[in-house]
Amino acid sequence: MTTWKLTFACTRAEADLFTGDVPELADFDPPPVVMTSEPDESKPDDWQLDVYTEEHPPQALIEAVSALMPSAKGAHTLVELADEDWVTMSQAGLDPVDAGRFFVHTAADAEKLPPGRLGLQIEAGLAFGTGQHATTTGCLLTLDALDFAPKNALDLGTGTAILALAIVKAWPEAVVTASDIDPVAIKVSRENTEVNMVNIGEAAGEIALYVADGLEDAALAARGPFDLVVANILAGPLIEMAPSIAAALAPGGTLVLAGLLAGQAEAVEAAYRDCGVAPASRTVIGEWPTLRLLKA
């Protein structure tokens, strides 16, 4: 199958805009696959954005992406990848990720799983969360450090279901729910759940998947209260959803938040403190903090 690759040079801040749901790209059908990378570690602010499409990208898509990256000034390259497996190509630089007891890998690196570790097989694809990004790694490290066994957990804005899978594998007696506003993310989550040999369902040791716009969704809210909620989203939505997330958290419950920059941590913590959920600790990787909070 022919695939088109659209490439922009951008800043790190601009690349970060594409690490979650991108409303400006939501209406394109079929949806583009977006990947960000840091080509040269010695130049930490010089990033690259690659947009993959099944058909020649329409001008409207090029303009939508360009509008989010003013530094590029519309400059881009477009190449046709005939008869190439672009997913395999994109994974060529995805090294396994060590995060506490968790070992995140693609199918190509499955044989590298160390004895006694919990393997999470996540391929590059249509949803955010391969374990490569510091926010996902920070969440995994925070989960690894938890001092209790959750019984009813929620992965809010699940992306690829990587965090839901981590919870199930670490605590197989837990009831786990994973939700995302994006139906494509839930499709990817379903595939990843099957690849990792975890059942989809509502019983302990399974993952219940929901397409839902936050905890305003009645069916999702009915799954609570949760003693563990993990939300790797963005600072703005985390602040906006603070009342509903706090309400869904059981007394004494733990909340893990990520997707925010270091300069946004205090504002996020303040929003949840106002809702009775107090900061407990931070795990910081580069500019990306992962917050652990506790409900009284």
Short mmCIF file of C-alpha atoms in Angstrom, two decimals, residues 105 110 113 119-121 165 168-169 189-200 205-207:
data_model
loop_
_atom_site.label_atom_id
_atom_site.label_comp_id
_atom_site.label_asym_id
_atom_site.label_seq_id
_atom_site.Cartn_x
_atom_site.Cartn_y
_atom_site.Cartn_z
CA HIS A 105 8.98 -3.02 23.77
CA ALA A 110 10.08 -9.08 22.52
CA LEU A 113 12.37 -9.00 27.86
CA GLY A 119 6.50 -6.88 29.41
CA LEU A 120 4.29 -4.34 27.65
CA GLN A 121 4.26 -4.79 23.89
CA LEU A 165 -2.06 -2.85 30.80
CA VAL A 168 -3.46 -5.24 35.12
CA LYS A 169 -0.08 -6.93 34.85
CA SER A 189 -6.21 -0.11 22.88
CA ARG A 190 -8.31 -3.14 22.00
CA GLU A 191 -5.58 -4.41 19.66
CA ASN A 192 -2.86 -3.84 22.25
CA THR A 193 -4.89 -5.56 24.96
CA GLU A 194 -5.20 -8.63 22.76
CA VAL A 195 -1.50 -8.58 21.80
CA ASN A 196 -0.58 -8.48 25.49
CA MET A 197 -2.91 -11.42 26.17
CA VAL A 198 -5.19 -9.50 28.51
CA ASN A 199 -8.92 -10.07 28.25
CA ILE A 200 -11.33 -7.25 27.47
CA GLY A 205 -7.72 -8.93 35.60
CA GLU A 206 -9.53 -7.61 32.52
CA ILE A 207 -9.76 -4.17 30.93
#
